[in-house]
PDB file of C-alpha atoms in Angstrom:
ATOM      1  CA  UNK B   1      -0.971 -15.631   7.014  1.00 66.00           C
ATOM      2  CA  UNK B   2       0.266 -13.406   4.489  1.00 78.00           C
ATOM      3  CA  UNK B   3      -1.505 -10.332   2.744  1.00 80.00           C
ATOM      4  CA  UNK B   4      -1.774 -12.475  -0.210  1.00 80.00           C
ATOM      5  CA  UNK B   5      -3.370 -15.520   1.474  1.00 84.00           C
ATOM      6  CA  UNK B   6      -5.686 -13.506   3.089  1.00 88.00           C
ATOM      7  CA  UNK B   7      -7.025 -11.119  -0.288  1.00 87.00           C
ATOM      8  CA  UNK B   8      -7.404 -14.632  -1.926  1.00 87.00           C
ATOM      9  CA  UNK B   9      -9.585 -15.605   0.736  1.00 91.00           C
ATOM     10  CA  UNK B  10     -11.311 -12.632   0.956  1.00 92.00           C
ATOM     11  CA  UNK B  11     -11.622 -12.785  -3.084  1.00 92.00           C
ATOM     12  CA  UNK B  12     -13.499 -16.093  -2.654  1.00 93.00           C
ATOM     13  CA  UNK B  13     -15.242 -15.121   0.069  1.00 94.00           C
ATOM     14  CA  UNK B  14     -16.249 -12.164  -1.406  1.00 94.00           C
ATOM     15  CA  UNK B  15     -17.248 -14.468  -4.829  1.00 93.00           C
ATOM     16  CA  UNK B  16     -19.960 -16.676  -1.929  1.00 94.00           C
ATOM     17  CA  UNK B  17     -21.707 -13.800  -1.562  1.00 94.00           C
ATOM     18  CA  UNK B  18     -22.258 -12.775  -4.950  1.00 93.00           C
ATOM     19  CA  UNK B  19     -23.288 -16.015  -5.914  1.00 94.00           C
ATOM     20  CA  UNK B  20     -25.950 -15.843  -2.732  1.00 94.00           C
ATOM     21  CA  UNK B  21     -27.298 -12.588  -3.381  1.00 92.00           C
ATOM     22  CA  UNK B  22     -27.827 -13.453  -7.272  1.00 92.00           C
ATOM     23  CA  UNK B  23     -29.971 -16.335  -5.484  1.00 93.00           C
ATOM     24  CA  UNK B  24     -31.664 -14.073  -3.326  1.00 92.00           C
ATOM     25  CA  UNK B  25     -32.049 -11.561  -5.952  1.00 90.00           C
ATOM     26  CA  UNK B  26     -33.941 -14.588  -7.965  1.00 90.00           C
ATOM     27  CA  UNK B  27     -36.978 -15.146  -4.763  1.00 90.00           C
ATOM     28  CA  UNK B  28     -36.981 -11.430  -3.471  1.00 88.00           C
ATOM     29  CA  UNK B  29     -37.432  -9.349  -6.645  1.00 85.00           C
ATOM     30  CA  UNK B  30     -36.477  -5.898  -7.254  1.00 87.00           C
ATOM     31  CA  UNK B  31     -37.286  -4.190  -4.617  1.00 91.00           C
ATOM     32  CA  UNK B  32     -35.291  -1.223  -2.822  1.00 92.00           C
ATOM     33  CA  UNK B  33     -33.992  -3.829   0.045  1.00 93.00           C
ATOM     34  CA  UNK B  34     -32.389  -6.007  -2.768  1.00 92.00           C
ATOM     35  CA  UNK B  35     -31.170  -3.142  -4.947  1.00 93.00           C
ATOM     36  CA  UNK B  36     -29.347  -1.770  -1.905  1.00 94.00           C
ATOM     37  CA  UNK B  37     -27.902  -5.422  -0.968  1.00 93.00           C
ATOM     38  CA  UNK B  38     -27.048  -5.389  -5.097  1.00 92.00           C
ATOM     39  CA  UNK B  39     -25.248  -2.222  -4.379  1.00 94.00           C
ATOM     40  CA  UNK B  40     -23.610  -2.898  -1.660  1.00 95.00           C
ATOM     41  CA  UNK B  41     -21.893  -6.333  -2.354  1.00 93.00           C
ATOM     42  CA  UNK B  42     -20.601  -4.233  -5.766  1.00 93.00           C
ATOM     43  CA  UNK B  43     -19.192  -1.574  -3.818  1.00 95.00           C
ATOM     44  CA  UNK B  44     -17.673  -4.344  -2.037  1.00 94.00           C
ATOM     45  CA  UNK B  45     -16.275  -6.308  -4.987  1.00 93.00           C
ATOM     46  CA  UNK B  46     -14.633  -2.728  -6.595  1.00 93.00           C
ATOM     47  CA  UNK B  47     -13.276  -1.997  -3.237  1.00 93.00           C
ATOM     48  CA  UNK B  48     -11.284  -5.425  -3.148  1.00 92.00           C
ATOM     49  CA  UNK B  49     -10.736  -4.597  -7.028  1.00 90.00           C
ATOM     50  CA  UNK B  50      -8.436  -1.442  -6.109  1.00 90.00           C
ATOM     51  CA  UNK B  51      -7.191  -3.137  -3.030  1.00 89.00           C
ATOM     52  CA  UNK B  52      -5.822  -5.899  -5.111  1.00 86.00           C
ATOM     53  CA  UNK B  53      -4.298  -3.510  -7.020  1.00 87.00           C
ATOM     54  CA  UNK B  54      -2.773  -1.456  -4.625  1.00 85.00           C
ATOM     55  CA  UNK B  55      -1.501  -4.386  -2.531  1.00 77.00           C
ATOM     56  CA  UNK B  56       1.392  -4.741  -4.446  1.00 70.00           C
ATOM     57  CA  UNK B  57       2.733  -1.618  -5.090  1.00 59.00           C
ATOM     58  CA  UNK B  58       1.909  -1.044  -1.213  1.00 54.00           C
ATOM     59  CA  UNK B  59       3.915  -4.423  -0.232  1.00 55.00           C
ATOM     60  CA  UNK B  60       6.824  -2.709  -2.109  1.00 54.00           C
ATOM     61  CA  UNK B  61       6.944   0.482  -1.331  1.00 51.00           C
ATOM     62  CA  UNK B  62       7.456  -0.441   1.689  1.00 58.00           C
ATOM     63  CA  UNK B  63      10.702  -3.314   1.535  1.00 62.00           C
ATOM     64  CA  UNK B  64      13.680  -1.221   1.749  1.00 68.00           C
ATOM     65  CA  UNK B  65      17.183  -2.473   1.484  1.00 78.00           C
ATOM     66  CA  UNK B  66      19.173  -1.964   4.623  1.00 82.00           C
ATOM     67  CA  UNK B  67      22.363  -0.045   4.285  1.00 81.00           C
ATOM     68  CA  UNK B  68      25.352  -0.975   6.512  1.00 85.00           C
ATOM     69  CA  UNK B  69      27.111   2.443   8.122  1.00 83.00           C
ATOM     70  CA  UNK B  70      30.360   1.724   9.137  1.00 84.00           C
ATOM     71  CA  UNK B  71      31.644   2.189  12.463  1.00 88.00           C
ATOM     72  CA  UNK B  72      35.219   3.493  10.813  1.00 87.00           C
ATOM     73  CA  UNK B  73      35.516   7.442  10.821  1.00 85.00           C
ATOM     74  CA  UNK B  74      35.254   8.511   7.062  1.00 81.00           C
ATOM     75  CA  UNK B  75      38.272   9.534   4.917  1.00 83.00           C
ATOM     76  CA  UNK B  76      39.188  13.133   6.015  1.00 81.00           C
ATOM     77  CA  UNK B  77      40.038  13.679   2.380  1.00 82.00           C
ATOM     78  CA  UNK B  78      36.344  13.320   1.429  1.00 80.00           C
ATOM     79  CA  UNK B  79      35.551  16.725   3.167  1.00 74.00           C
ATOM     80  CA  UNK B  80      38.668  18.379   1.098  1.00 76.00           C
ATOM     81  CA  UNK B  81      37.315  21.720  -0.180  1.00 73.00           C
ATOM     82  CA  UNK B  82      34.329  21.346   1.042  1.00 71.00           C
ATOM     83  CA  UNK B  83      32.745  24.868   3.016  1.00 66.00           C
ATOM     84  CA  UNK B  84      30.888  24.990   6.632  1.00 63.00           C
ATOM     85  CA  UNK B  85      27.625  25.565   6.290  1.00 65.00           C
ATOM     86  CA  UNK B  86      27.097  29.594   7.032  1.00 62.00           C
ATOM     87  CA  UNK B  87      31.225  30.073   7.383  1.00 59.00           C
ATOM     88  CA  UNK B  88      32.364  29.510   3.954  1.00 58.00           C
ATOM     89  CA  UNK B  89      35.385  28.685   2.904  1.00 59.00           C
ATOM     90  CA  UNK B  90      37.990  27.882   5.873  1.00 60.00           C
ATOM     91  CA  UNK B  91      40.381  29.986   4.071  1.00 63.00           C
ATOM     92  CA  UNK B  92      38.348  33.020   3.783  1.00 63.00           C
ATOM     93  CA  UNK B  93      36.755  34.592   6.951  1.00 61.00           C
ATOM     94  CA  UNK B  94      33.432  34.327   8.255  1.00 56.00           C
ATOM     95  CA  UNK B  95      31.185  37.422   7.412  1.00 55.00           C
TER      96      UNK B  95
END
């Protein structure tokens, strides 16, 4: 199952229990037990909120593209000019 599949599910799931607690909420009142559930099950749906949210930007953040190295040496000529780290130029001598 992918991420996807299972925030949808969790999204529905997630929309059962709001339904059920709104029912609950109807026969037990407002007392401090059902305002806590009421809190609760909406920290719950703003959690899934910035989940959703995050999921893709998380799904591609992580997908690279692989990059092939070859197994050929590279072109001396690349490295032309170029200075050793700490020696400097080859034609001038080290300090």
């Amino acid at each position: 199952m992918s991420m996807h599949d299972d925030l949808t599910s969790v999204q529905r799931r997630l929309d059962d229990l709001m339904r059920c607690v709104a029912r609950l909420d109807e026969h037990a009142g407002d007392t401090l037990d059902m305002r806590r559930v009421r809190t609760d099950a909406g920290h719950l749906r703003e959690s899934l909120a910035l989940l959703l949210a995050s999921a893709p930007a998380a799904a591609s953040a992580r997908r690279t593209d692989m990059v092939t190295i070859p197994d050929a040496p590279y072109d001396r000529g690349l490295w032309t000019d170029a200075e050793d780290e700490g020696l400097g130029s080859p034609h001038r001598h080290a300090p």
